[in-house]
PDB file of C-alpha atoms in Angstrom:
ATOM      1  CA  MET A 137      -0.250  -0.100  -0.276  1.00  0.00           C
ATOM      2  CA  ASP A 138       1.289   3.257  -0.879  1.00  0.00           C
ATOM      3  CA  PRO A 139       2.467   4.966   2.342  1.00  0.00           C
ATOM      4  CA  SER A 140       1.108   8.381   1.156  1.00  0.00           C
ATOM      5  CA  ALA A 141      -2.536   6.811   0.690  1.00  0.00           C
ATOM      6  CA  ARG A 142      -2.844   6.342   5.080  1.00  0.00           C
ATOM      7  CA  THR A 143      -5.566   8.300   6.598  1.00  0.00           C
ATOM      8  CA  GLU A 144      -4.494  10.655   9.180  1.00  0.00           C
ATOM      9  CA  PRO A 145      -7.051  10.146  12.185  1.00  0.00           C
ATOM     10  CA  LYS A 146      -9.561  12.275  12.131  1.00  0.00           C
ATOM     11  CA  GLN A 147      -9.598  15.331  14.108  1.00  0.00           C
ATOM     12  CA  VAL A 148     -11.727  18.358  15.456  1.00  0.00           C
ATOM     13  CA  PRO A 149     -10.522  21.620  13.793  1.00  0.00           C
ATOM     14  CA  THR A 150      -8.841  24.503  15.007  1.00  0.00           C
ATOM     15  CA  LEU A 151      -9.774  27.600  13.313  1.00  0.00           C
ATOM     16  CA  ASP A 152      -8.639  31.290  13.476  1.00  0.00           C
ATOM     17  CA  ILE A 153     -11.226  33.722  13.868  1.00  0.00           C
ATOM     18  CA  ARG A 154      -9.359  36.250  13.028  1.00  0.00           C
ATOM     19  CA  ARG A 155      -9.381  35.078   9.431  1.00  0.00           C
ATOM     20  CA  TYR A 156     -13.191  36.371   9.800  1.00  0.00           C
ATOM     21  CA  ASP A 157     -11.230  39.398   8.557  1.00  0.00           C
ATOM     22  CA  SER A 158      -8.481  38.835   7.155  1.00  0.00           C
ATOM     23  CA  ASP A 159      -9.127  35.703   4.870  1.00  0.00           C
ATOM     24  CA  ARG A 160     -13.277  35.473   5.085  1.00  0.00           C
ATOM     25  CA  ALA A 161     -14.515  33.373   2.258  1.00  0.00           C
ATOM     26  CA  ALA A 162     -12.122  30.430   2.677  1.00  0.00           C
ATOM     27  CA  PHE A 163     -12.913  30.777   6.730  1.00  0.00           C
ATOM     28  CA  VAL A 164     -16.291  30.107   6.410  1.00  0.00           C
ATOM     29  CA  ALA A 165     -15.970  27.941   4.301  1.00  0.00           C
ATOM     30  CA  GLU A 166     -13.541  25.862   6.633  1.00  0.00           C
ATOM     31  CA  LEU A 167     -15.855  26.995   9.649  1.00  0.00           C
ATOM     32  CA  GLY A 168     -18.874  25.351   7.607  1.00  0.00           C
ATOM     33  CA  ALA A 169     -17.163  22.100   6.578  1.00  0.00           C
ATOM     34  CA  ALA A 170     -16.185  21.641  10.070  1.00  0.00           C
ATOM     35  CA  TYR A 171     -19.544  21.534  11.566  1.00  0.00           C
ATOM     36  CA  ARG A 172     -21.307  19.772   9.362  1.00  0.00           C
ATOM     37  CA  GLU A 173     -18.806  17.144   9.909  1.00  0.00           C
ATOM     38  CA  PHE A 174     -18.268  17.032  13.561  1.00  0.00           C
ATOM     39  CA  GLY A 175     -20.791  19.932  14.610  1.00  0.00           C
ATOM     40  CA  PHE A 176     -18.115  20.586  16.720  1.00  0.00           C
ATOM     41  CA  CYS A 177     -14.520  23.201  15.930  1.00  0.00           C
ATOM     42  CA  CYS A 178     -12.121  24.811  18.238  1.00  0.00           C
ATOM     43  CA  ILE A 179     -11.776  28.556  17.884  1.00  0.00           C
ATOM     44  CA  SER A 180      -8.270  30.205  18.556  1.00  0.00           C
ATOM     45  CA  GLY A 181      -7.250  33.593  18.213  1.00  0.00           C
ATOM     46  CA  HIS A 182     -10.582  35.026  19.896  1.00  0.00           C
ATOM     47  CA  GLY A 183      -8.617  37.436  22.199  1.00  0.00           C
ATOM     48  CA  ILE A 184     -10.238  36.656  25.852  1.00  0.00           C
ATOM     49  CA  THR A 185      -6.931  37.373  28.067  1.00  0.00           C
ATOM     50  CA  PRO A 186      -5.481  34.048  30.108  1.00  0.00           C
ATOM     51  CA  GLN A 187      -6.099  36.560  33.096  1.00  0.00           C
ATOM     52  CA  LEU A 188      -9.692  36.584  32.511  1.00  0.00           C
ATOM     53  CA  ILE A 189      -9.855  33.122  31.906  1.00  0.00           C
ATOM     54  CA  ASP A 190      -7.577  32.035  34.751  1.00  0.00           C
ATOM     55  CA  GLY A 191      -8.907  34.606  37.050  1.00  0.00           C
ATOM     56  CA  ALA A 192     -12.606  33.510  36.559  1.00  0.00           C
ATOM     57  CA  TYR A 193     -11.492  29.019  37.320  1.00  0.00           C
ATOM     58  CA  ASP A 194     -10.276  30.483  40.518  1.00  0.00           C
ATOM     59  CA  ALA A 195     -13.290  32.282  41.948  1.00  0.00           C
ATOM     60  CA  PHE A 196     -15.351  29.092  40.741  1.00  0.00           C
ATOM     61  CA  GLN A 197     -12.826  26.964  41.852  1.00  0.00           C
ATOM     62  CA  ARG A 198     -12.908  28.971  45.631  1.00  0.00           C
ATOM     63  CA  PHE A 199     -17.009  28.707  45.321  1.00  0.00           C
ATOM     64  CA  PHE A 200     -16.836  24.975  45.039  1.00  0.00           C
ATOM     65  CA  ALA A 201     -14.240  24.515  47.346  1.00  0.00           C
ATOM     66  CA  LEU A 202     -16.691  26.115  50.829  1.00  0.00           C
ATOM     67  CA  PRO A 203     -18.936  23.473  52.317  1.00  0.00           C
ATOM     68  CA  ALA A 204     -21.998  21.880  51.656  1.00  0.00           C
ATOM     69  CA  GLU A 205     -24.042  24.333  53.693  1.00  0.00           C
ATOM     70  CA  ALA A 206     -22.749  27.592  52.665  1.00  0.00           C
ATOM     71  CA  LYS A 207     -23.105  26.589  48.615  1.00  0.00           C
ATOM     72  CA  MET A 208     -26.492  25.271  49.534  1.00  0.00           C
ATOM     73  CA  LYS A 209     -27.668  28.797  50.025  1.00  0.00           C
ATOM     74  CA  TYR A 210     -27.669  29.207  46.710  1.00  0.00           C
ATOM     75  CA  HIS A 211     -30.084  26.938  45.828  1.00  0.00           C
ATOM     76  CA  VAL A 212     -32.828  27.643  44.477  1.00  0.00           C
ATOM     77  CA  PRO A 213     -35.628  24.724  44.599  1.00  0.00           C
ATOM     78  CA  GLY A 214     -38.421  24.290  41.777  1.00  0.00           C
ATOM     79  CA  THR A 215     -36.567  26.806  39.403  1.00  0.00           C
ATOM     80  CA  GLY A 216     -34.617  23.911  37.430  1.00  0.00           C
ATOM     81  CA  GLY A 217     -31.242  25.678  38.659  1.00  0.00           C
ATOM     82  CA  ALA A 218     -31.966  28.589  36.332  1.00  0.00           C
ATOM     83  CA  ARG A 219     -29.936  30.706  38.607  1.00  0.00           C
ATOM     84  CA  GLY A 220     -27.508  30.114  40.900  1.00  0.00           C
ATOM     85  CA  TYR A 221     -26.390  26.466  42.639  1.00  0.00           C
ATOM     86  CA  THR A 222     -27.365  22.505  41.650  1.00  0.00           C
ATOM     87  CA  PRO A 223     -25.537  19.851  44.158  1.00  0.00           C
ATOM     88  CA  PHE A 224     -24.475  17.338  42.658  1.00  0.00           C
ATOM     89  CA  LYS A 225     -26.369  14.112  41.072  1.00  0.00           C
ATOM     90  CA  VAL A 226     -29.435  16.268  40.135  1.00  0.00           C
ATOM     91  CA  GLU A 227     -28.916  16.717  36.820  1.00  0.00           C
ATOM     92  CA  THR A 228     -29.033  13.500  33.988  1.00  0.00           C
ATOM     93  CA  ALA A 229     -28.459  12.934  30.727  1.00  0.00           C
ATOM     94  CA  LYS A 230     -31.564  11.614  28.658  1.00  0.00           C
ATOM     95  CA  ASP A 231     -32.360   7.812  28.491  1.00  0.00           C
ATOM     96  CA  SER A 232     -29.448   7.748  31.234  1.00  0.00           C
ATOM     97  CA  SER A 233     -29.512   5.574  34.577  1.00  0.00           C
ATOM     98  CA  TYR A 234     -26.887   7.546  36.232  1.00  0.00           C
ATOM     99  CA  PRO A 235     -27.310  10.806  37.027  1.00  0.00           C
ATOM    100  CA  ASP A 236     -24.104  13.366  36.330  1.00  0.00           C
ATOM    101  CA  LEU A 237     -21.035  13.101  39.026  1.00  0.00           C
ATOM    102  CA  LYS A 238     -21.141  16.886  39.152  1.00  0.00           C
ATOM    103  CA  GLU A 239     -21.909  20.092  41.124  1.00  0.00           C
ATOM    104  CA  PHE A 240     -22.719  23.382  38.859  1.00  0.00           C
ATOM    105  CA  TRP A 241     -23.701  27.071  39.027  1.00  0.00           C
ATOM    106  CA  HIS A 242     -25.189  28.676  36.456  1.00  0.00           C
ATOM    107  CA  ILE A 243     -24.929  33.173  35.810  1.00  0.00           C
ATOM    108  CA  GLY A 244     -27.231  34.250  33.158  1.00  0.00           C
ATOM    109  CA  ARG A 245     -28.076  37.296  30.975  1.00  0.00           C
ATOM    110  CA  GLU A 246     -28.226  40.532  33.205  1.00  0.00           C
ATOM    111  CA  ILE A 247     -31.665  42.075  31.326  1.00  0.00           C
ATOM    112  CA  ASP A 248     -33.909  45.127  32.365  1.00  0.00           C
ATOM    113  CA  ARG A 249     -36.209  44.042  34.599  1.00  0.00           C
ATOM    114  CA  ASN A 250     -39.214  45.586  33.035  1.00  0.00           C
ATOM    115  CA  SER A 251     -38.350  43.966  29.646  1.00  0.00           C
ATOM    116  CA  ARG A 252     -40.711  41.504  28.406  1.00  0.00           C
ATOM    117  CA  PHE A 253     -38.420  38.145  29.027  1.00  0.00           C
ATOM    118  CA  ALA A 254     -37.931  39.317  32.959  1.00  0.00           C
ATOM    119  CA  GLU A 255     -40.532  36.662  34.010  1.00  0.00           C
ATOM    120  CA  LEU A 256     -38.325  33.842  32.441  1.00  0.00           C
ATOM    121  CA  MET A 257     -35.050  34.834  33.431  1.00  0.00           C
ATOM    122  CA  PRO A 258     -34.499  35.592  36.889  1.00  0.00           C
ATOM    123  CA  PRO A 259     -31.948  38.287  38.531  1.00  0.00           C
ATOM    124  CA  ASN A 260     -28.212  36.573  39.375  1.00  0.00           C
ATOM    125  CA  LEU A 261     -27.600  35.188  42.602  1.00  0.00           C
ATOM    126  CA  TRP A 262     -23.902  35.643  43.414  1.00  0.00           C
ATOM    127  CA  PRO A 263     -21.987  34.214  46.655  1.00  0.00           C
ATOM    128  CA  ALA A 264     -20.966  37.175  48.983  1.00  0.00           C
ATOM    129  CA  GLU A 265     -17.976  34.631  50.246  1.00  0.00           C
ATOM    130  CA  VAL A 266     -16.212  34.534  46.624  1.00  0.00           C
ATOM    131  CA  PRO A 267     -14.372  38.003  46.449  1.00  0.00           C
ATOM    132  CA  GLY A 268     -13.722  37.928  42.307  1.00  0.00           C
ATOM    133  CA  PHE A 269     -16.507  36.122  41.388  1.00  0.00           C
ATOM    134  CA  HIS A 270     -19.330  38.230  40.127  1.00  0.00           C
ATOM    135  CA  GLU A 271     -16.702  40.637  38.519  1.00  0.00           C
ATOM    136  CA  TYR A 272     -15.046  37.581  36.477  1.00  0.00           C
ATOM    137  CA  GLY A 273     -17.830  35.306  35.991  1.00  0.00           C
ATOM    138  CA  TYR A 274     -19.949  38.637  34.430  1.00  0.00           C
ATOM    139  CA  GLU A 275     -17.000  39.914  32.245  1.00  0.00           C
ATOM    140  CA  LEU A 276     -16.590  36.218  31.031  1.00  0.00           C
ATOM    141  CA  TYR A 277     -19.951  35.574  30.279  1.00  0.00           C
ATOM    142  CA  GLN A 278     -20.024  39.024  28.040  1.00  0.00           C
ATOM    143  CA  ALA A 279     -16.838  37.561  26.245  1.00  0.00           C
ATOM    144  CA  LEU A 280     -17.698  34.433  25.029  1.00  0.00           C
ATOM    145  CA  ASP A 281     -21.228  35.950  24.420  1.00  0.00           C
ATOM    146  CA  TRP A 282     -19.479  38.124  22.115  1.00  0.00           C
ATOM    147  CA  LEU A 283     -17.825  35.233  20.536  1.00  0.00           C
ATOM    148  CA  GLY A 284     -20.307  33.352  20.253  1.00  0.00           C
ATOM    149  CA  SER A 285     -21.995  36.252  17.724  1.00  0.00           C
ATOM    150  CA  ARG A 286     -19.145  36.389  16.019  1.00  0.00           C
ATOM    151  CA  VAL A 287     -18.734  32.389  15.356  1.00  0.00           C
ATOM    152  CA  LEU A 288     -22.694  32.551  14.252  1.00  0.00           C
ATOM    153  CA  ARG A 289     -21.670  35.765  11.631  1.00  0.00           C
ATOM    154  CA  ALA A 290     -19.479  32.599   9.812  1.00  0.00           C
ATOM    155  CA  LEU A 291     -21.983  30.095  10.233  1.00  0.00           C
ATOM    156  CA  ALA A 292     -25.106  32.786   8.924  1.00  0.00           C
ATOM    157  CA  LEU A 293     -22.819  33.561   5.632  1.00  0.00           C
ATOM    158  CA  HIS A 294     -22.371  29.575   4.830  1.00  0.00           C
ATOM    159  CA  ILE A 295     -25.690  28.944   4.898  1.00  0.00           C
ATOM    160  CA  ASP A 296     -26.636  32.475   2.685  1.00  0.00           C
ATOM    161  CA  LEU A 297     -28.218  34.276   4.885  1.00  0.00           C
ATOM    162  CA  PRO A 298     -27.001  37.639   5.747  1.00  0.00           C
ATOM    163  CA  GLU A 299     -24.042  37.962   7.903  1.00  0.00           C
ATOM    164  CA  ASP A 300     -26.118  39.933  10.953  1.00  0.00           C
ATOM    165  CA  TYR A 301     -29.382  37.109  10.824  1.00  0.00           C
ATOM    166  CA  PHE A 302     -28.891  36.027  14.436  1.00  0.00           C
ATOM    167  CA  GLU A 303     -27.659  39.425  16.189  1.00  0.00           C
ATOM    168  CA  ASP A 304     -31.601  40.752  16.626  1.00  0.00           C
ATOM    169  CA  LYS A 305     -32.397  37.078  17.950  1.00  0.00           C
ATOM    170  CA  ILE A 306     -29.569  36.524  20.480  1.00  0.00           C
ATOM    171  CA  ASP A 307     -29.548  39.985  21.836  1.00  0.00           C
ATOM    172  CA  GLN A 308     -31.654  38.668  24.920  1.00  0.00           C
ATOM    173  CA  GLY A 309     -30.882  35.151  24.492  1.00  0.00           C
ATOM    174  CA  ASN A 310     -31.611  33.638  27.616  1.00  0.00           C
ATOM    175  CA  SER A 311     -27.839  31.709  27.393  1.00  0.00           C
ATOM    176  CA  ILE A 312     -25.530  30.565  30.511  1.00  0.00           C
ATOM    177  CA  LEU A 313     -22.406  30.346  31.680  1.00  0.00           C
ATOM    178  CA  ARG A 314     -22.230  27.480  33.699  1.00  0.00           C
ATOM    179  CA  PRO A 315     -19.146  26.380  35.554  1.00  0.00           C
ATOM    180  CA  ILE A 316     -18.646  23.194  36.224  1.00  0.00           C
ATOM    181  CA  HIS A 317     -17.323  21.172  39.364  1.00  0.00           C
ATOM    182  CA  TYR A 318     -16.721  17.364  38.497  1.00  0.00           C
ATOM    183  CA  PRO A 319     -15.195  16.089  42.286  1.00  0.00           C
ATOM    184  CA  PRO A 320     -12.861  13.165  41.739  1.00  0.00           C
ATOM    185  CA  ILE A 321     -13.493   9.549  41.318  1.00  0.00           C
ATOM    186  CA  SER A 322     -12.979   8.097  44.517  1.00  0.00           C
ATOM    187  CA  GLU A 323     -15.412   4.646  44.006  1.00  0.00           C
ATOM    188  CA  ALA A 324     -13.815   1.897  41.744  1.00  0.00           C
ATOM    189  CA  ASN A 325     -17.412   1.085  41.113  1.00  0.00           C
ATOM    190  CA  VAL A 326     -18.847   4.063  39.803  1.00  0.00           C
ATOM    191  CA  PRO A 327     -19.645   4.155  36.432  1.00  0.00           C
ATOM    192  CA  ASN A 328     -17.018   5.543  34.119  1.00  0.00           C
ATOM    193  CA  VAL A 329     -18.577   8.567  32.561  1.00  0.00           C
ATOM    194  CA  ARG A 330     -18.772  11.884  34.868  1.00  0.00           C
ATOM    195  CA  ALA A 331     -21.444  13.341  32.245  1.00  0.00           C
ATOM    196  CA  GLY A 332     -23.682  11.043  30.216  1.00  0.00           C
ATOM    197  CA  ALA A 333     -23.543  11.062  26.514  1.00  0.00           C
ATOM    198  CA  HIS A 334     -25.934  13.889  25.001  1.00  0.00           C
ATOM    199  CA  GLU A 335     -26.208  16.671  22.815  1.00  0.00           C
ATOM    200  CA  ASP A 336     -27.265  20.382  23.745  1.00  0.00           C
ATOM    201  CA  ILE A 337     -29.672  22.186  23.540  1.00  0.00           C
ATOM    202  CA  ASN A 338     -29.085  25.868  23.022  1.00  0.00           C
ATOM    203  CA  PHE A 339     -27.573  27.226  19.622  1.00  0.00           C
ATOM    204  CA  ILE A 340     -24.154  26.986  20.127  1.00  0.00           C
ATOM    205  CA  THR A 341     -22.049  26.043  23.619  1.00  0.00           C
ATOM    206  CA  LEU A 342     -18.388  27.914  23.784  1.00  0.00           C
ATOM    207  CA  LEU A 343     -16.586  25.362  26.335  1.00  0.00           C
ATOM    208  CA  VAL A 344     -13.261  27.745  27.607  1.00  0.00           C
ATOM    209  CA  GLY A 345     -10.628  25.668  29.239  1.00  0.00           C
ATOM    210  CA  ALA A 346     -10.773  22.627  30.801  1.00  0.00           C
ATOM    211  CA  SER A 347      -8.342  20.968  33.595  1.00  0.00           C
ATOM    212  CA  ALA A 348      -8.305  17.699  32.639  1.00  0.00           C
ATOM    213  CA  GLU A 349      -8.493  15.718  29.409  1.00  0.00           C
ATOM    214  CA  GLY A 350     -12.045  13.865  29.253  1.00  0.00           C
ATOM    215  CA  LEU A 351     -14.509  15.321  26.311  1.00  0.00           C
ATOM    216  CA  GLU A 352     -15.299  13.173  23.233  1.00  0.00           C
ATOM    217  CA  VAL A 353     -17.444  13.301  20.629  1.00  0.00           C
ATOM    218  CA  LEU A 354     -18.991  10.796  18.768  1.00  0.00           C
ATOM    219  CA  THR A 355     -18.212  10.713  14.858  1.00  0.00           C
ATOM    220  CA  ARG A 356     -20.400   9.625  11.910  1.00  0.00           C
ATOM    221  CA  GLU A 357     -18.564   6.178  11.603  1.00  0.00           C
ATOM    222  CA  GLY A 358     -19.970   5.557  15.531  1.00  0.00           C
ATOM    223  CA  LYS A 359     -16.337   5.731  17.438  1.00  0.00           C
ATOM    224  CA  TRP A 360     -16.107   8.017  19.937  1.00  0.00           C
ATOM    225  CA  LEU A 361     -13.037  10.934  19.309  1.00  0.00           C
ATOM    226  CA  PRO A 362     -11.063  12.665  22.259  1.00  0.00           C
ATOM    227  CA  ILE A 363     -10.880  16.700  21.916  1.00  0.00           C
ATOM    228  CA  THR A 364      -7.882  18.264  23.193  1.00  0.00           C
ATOM    229  CA  THR A 365      -7.259  21.752  22.457  1.00  0.00           C
ATOM    230  CA  ALA A 366      -4.052  23.757  22.332  1.00  0.00           C
ATOM    231  CA  GLY A 367      -2.684  27.252  23.136  1.00  0.00           C
ATOM    232  CA  ASP A 368      -6.046  29.769  23.570  1.00  0.00           C
ATOM    233  CA  ALA A 369      -8.295  27.610  21.480  1.00  0.00           C
ATOM    234  CA  ILE A 370     -12.146  27.129  22.712  1.00  0.00           C
ATOM    235  CA  VAL A 371     -14.153  23.974  21.462  1.00  0.00           C
ATOM    236  CA  VAL A 372     -17.431  25.704  19.950  1.00  0.00           C
ATOM    237  CA  ASN A 373     -21.165  23.309  18.902  1.00  0.00           C
ATOM    238  CA  ILE A 374     -23.935  23.286  17.796  1.00  0.00           C
ATOM    239  CA  GLY A 375     -26.935  22.724  20.106  1.00  0.00           C
ATOM    240  CA  ASP A 376     -30.154  21.387  19.394  1.00  0.00           C
ATOM    241  CA  MET A 377     -31.409  24.521  18.521  1.00  0.00           C
ATOM    242  CA  LEU A 378     -29.834  25.601  15.586  1.00  0.00           C
ATOM    243  CA  GLN A 379     -29.650  22.051  14.565  1.00  0.00           C
ATOM    244  CA  ARG A 380     -33.576  21.925  14.180  1.00  0.00           C
ATOM    245  CA  LEU A 381     -33.451  26.016  12.776  1.00  0.00           C
ATOM    246  CA  SER A 382     -30.830  24.468  10.104  1.00  0.00           C
ATOM    247  CA  ASN A 383     -32.876  21.784   9.562  1.00  0.00           C
ATOM    248  CA  HIS A 384     -29.712  19.484  10.190  1.00  0.00           C
ATOM    249  CA  VAL A 385     -26.819  21.438   7.828  1.00  0.00           C
ATOM    250  CA  TYR A 386     -24.923  22.022  11.571  1.00  0.00           C
ATOM    251  CA  PRO A 387     -25.884  18.643  13.104  1.00  0.00           C
ATOM    252  CA  SER A 388     -25.797  18.971  17.307  1.00  0.00           C
ATOM    253  CA  THR A 389     -23.081  16.136  17.875  1.00  0.00           C
ATOM    254  CA  THR A 390     -23.676  13.591  21.279  1.00  0.00           C
ATOM    255  CA  HIS A 391     -20.801  13.910  23.396  1.00  0.00           C
ATOM    256  CA  ARG A 392     -19.634  12.987  26.423  1.00  0.00           C
ATOM    257  CA  VAL A 393     -17.312  13.354  30.026  1.00  0.00           C
ATOM    258  CA  VAL A 394     -15.307  10.553  30.202  1.00  0.00           C
ATOM    259  CA  ASN A 395     -12.882   9.880  33.653  1.00  0.00           C
ATOM    260  CA  PRO A 396      -9.269   9.909  31.973  1.00  0.00           C
ATOM    261  CA  PRO A 397      -7.709   6.501  32.451  1.00  0.00           C
ATOM    262  CA  ASN A 398      -4.912   7.269  33.950  1.00  0.00           C
ATOM    263  CA  ALA A 399      -4.124   9.647  37.337  1.00  0.00           C
ATOM    264  CA  ASN A 400      -5.945  12.630  36.491  1.00  0.00           C
ATOM    265  CA  ALA A 401      -9.625  10.550  37.260  1.00  0.00           C
ATOM    266  CA  ARG A 402      -8.467  10.514  40.672  1.00  0.00           C
ATOM    267  CA  LYS A 403      -8.673  14.549  40.333  1.00  0.00           C
ATOM    268  CA  PRO A 404     -10.957  17.301  40.223  1.00  0.00           C
ATOM    269  CA  ARG A 405     -11.860  18.481  37.296  1.00  0.00           C
ATOM    270  CA  TYR A 406     -13.402  21.667  36.667  1.00  0.00           C
ATOM    271  CA  SER A 407     -14.731  23.388  33.415  1.00  0.00           C
ATOM    272  CA  VAL A 408     -17.176  26.286  32.404  1.00  0.00           C
ATOM    273  CA  PRO A 409     -19.214  25.668  29.221  1.00  0.00           C
ATOM    274  CA  TYR A 410     -21.062  28.773  27.768  1.00  0.00           C
ATOM    275  CA  PHE A 411     -24.600  28.063  26.418  1.00  0.00           C
ATOM    276  CA  LEU A 412     -25.594  30.420  23.828  1.00  0.00           C
ATOM    277  CA  HIS A 413     -29.047  30.638  23.503  1.00  0.00           C
ATOM    278  CA  PRO A 414     -31.730  33.125  20.880  1.00  0.00           C
ATOM    279  CA  ASN A 415     -34.121  34.904  22.898  1.00  0.00           C
ATOM    280  CA  PRO A 416     -37.498  33.219  24.265  1.00  0.00           C
ATOM    281  CA  ASP A 417     -39.490  34.342  21.159  1.00  0.00           C
ATOM    282  CA  VAL A 418     -37.329  33.385  18.143  1.00  0.00           C
ATOM    283  CA  VAL A 419     -39.375  30.598  16.232  1.00  0.00           C
ATOM    284  CA  LEU A 420     -37.098  27.068  15.532  1.00  0.00           C
ATOM    285  CA  ASP A 421     -39.046  26.213  12.399  1.00  0.00           C
ATOM    286  CA  PRO A 422     -36.320  24.924   9.546  1.00  0.00           C
ATOM    287  CA  LEU A 423     -35.039  27.160   7.778  1.00  0.00           C
ATOM    288  CA  PRO A 424     -35.872  28.092   3.898  1.00  0.00           C
ATOM    289  CA  GLN A 425     -32.468  27.948   2.565  1.00  0.00           C
ATOM    290  CA  CYS A 426     -31.703  24.901   4.512  1.00  0.00           C
ATOM    291  CA  ILE A 427     -34.614  22.725   3.066  1.00  0.00           C
ATOM    292  CA  THR A 428     -33.862  21.243  -0.352  1.00  0.00           C
ATOM    293  CA  PRO A 429     -34.861  18.098  -2.211  1.00  0.00           C
ATOM    294  CA  ASP A 430     -31.406  16.163  -0.529  1.00  0.00           C
ATOM    295  CA  ASN A 431     -32.277  17.782   2.600  1.00  0.00           C
ATOM    296  CA  PRO A 432     -36.425  17.847   3.030  1.00  0.00           C
ATOM    297  CA  ARG A 433     -37.846  19.617   5.780  1.00  0.00           C
ATOM    298  CA  ARG A 434     -37.362  17.199   8.374  1.00  0.00           C
ATOM    299  CA  TYR A 435     -40.007  19.443  11.522  1.00  0.00           C
ATOM    300  CA  ASP A 436     -43.831  19.584  11.126  1.00  0.00           C
ATOM    301  CA  THR A 437     -44.191  21.455  14.061  1.00  0.00           C
ATOM    302  CA  SER A 438     -43.793  24.694  15.164  1.00  0.00           C
ATOM    303  CA  LEU A 439     -42.440  26.115  18.500  1.00  0.00           C
ATOM    304  CA  ASN A 440     -40.435  28.842  20.150  1.00  0.00           C
ATOM    305  CA  SER A 441     -36.933  28.652  21.776  1.00  0.00           C
ATOM    306  CA  HIS A 442     -38.791  28.621  25.295  1.00  0.00           C
ATOM    307  CA  GLU A 443     -41.376  25.839  24.922  1.00  0.00           C
ATOM    308  CA  TYR A 444     -38.145  23.726  23.692  1.00  0.00           C
ATOM    309  CA  LEU A 445     -36.387  24.849  26.302  1.00  0.00           C
ATOM    310  CA  MET A 446     -39.117  23.594  28.932  1.00  0.00           C
ATOM    311  CA  GLN A 447     -39.151  20.543  26.789  1.00  0.00           C
ATOM    312  CA  ARG A 448     -35.737  19.492  26.894  1.00  0.00           C
ATOM    313  CA  LEU A 449     -35.335  20.702  30.806  1.00  0.00           C
ATOM    314  CA  ARG A 450     -38.029  17.972  31.821  1.00  0.00           C
ATOM    315  CA  GLU A 451     -36.075  15.127  29.719  1.00  0.00           C
ATOM    316  CA  ILE A 452     -33.253  15.901  32.106  1.00  0.00           C
ATOM    317  CA  LYS A 453     -34.667  16.668  35.134  1.00  0.00           C
ATOM    318  CA  LEU A 454     -34.084  19.728  35.992  1.00  0.00           C
ATOM    319  CA  ILE A 455     -37.827  20.227  35.947  1.00  0.00           C
TER     320      ILE A 455
END
């Protein structure tokens, strides 16, 4: 066999988003191809400083180190964890027998309390015990919100929409920054998965930094592919709402967090995904640009993003 014909193992690509300004057509084509193939891409050159990311991680780790009774002051039962703290073993991946081995916090968008969405998007809670949590947490929220809107501009162009198509559909989005703590695995008989196989609910998810390996994506061939990032790269993946809107042109790919097969399984793992959601009243019907003879319309029923969110939160046992 010709050695040059050997296929390299598949890898989720890393693309520098600065090329959106310097080399737009090629960047949009490569980004679109990555999402059509994997539903995932790693984005570098985004300008979010290591100082902001490290400062936020430090504040979040200090919160999770608090005693359980201190953290539970910020748990609001009956709200699906929309804001504040959610303790261990509450969220359960759809169709999974085991709850996820994680605790987390939710930071949401600060909106005018007279907004028509105020009832759906409660005010944030901030832990008084952790200096810097509010400042670092919300600054990171805003930085990822801005980066997400840049990615959506490129995704819009790739499917022949105006560059700013998504702008007025995400400016009051019910987006969430979720610092997560996966504790060290100390028992031998615990399932090997820290977060069960799932797809995300929202438009796109931006995952900034992870203190241990473990993220895996399910390829079209049915194999689990580890995702590792280098340098400043942020993992950005498609969620089910954008899959629905794009009539599956942009697939929402199954992924999971597994325990590393080494000493890192005995260490805590922290990660901070940002779930970028559309405004609650955005209708998620497939776009005409994404309906073709080869890809006929996949959804008959019409629903908006808030209705879809509530349906999904019930499935994963958060409400």
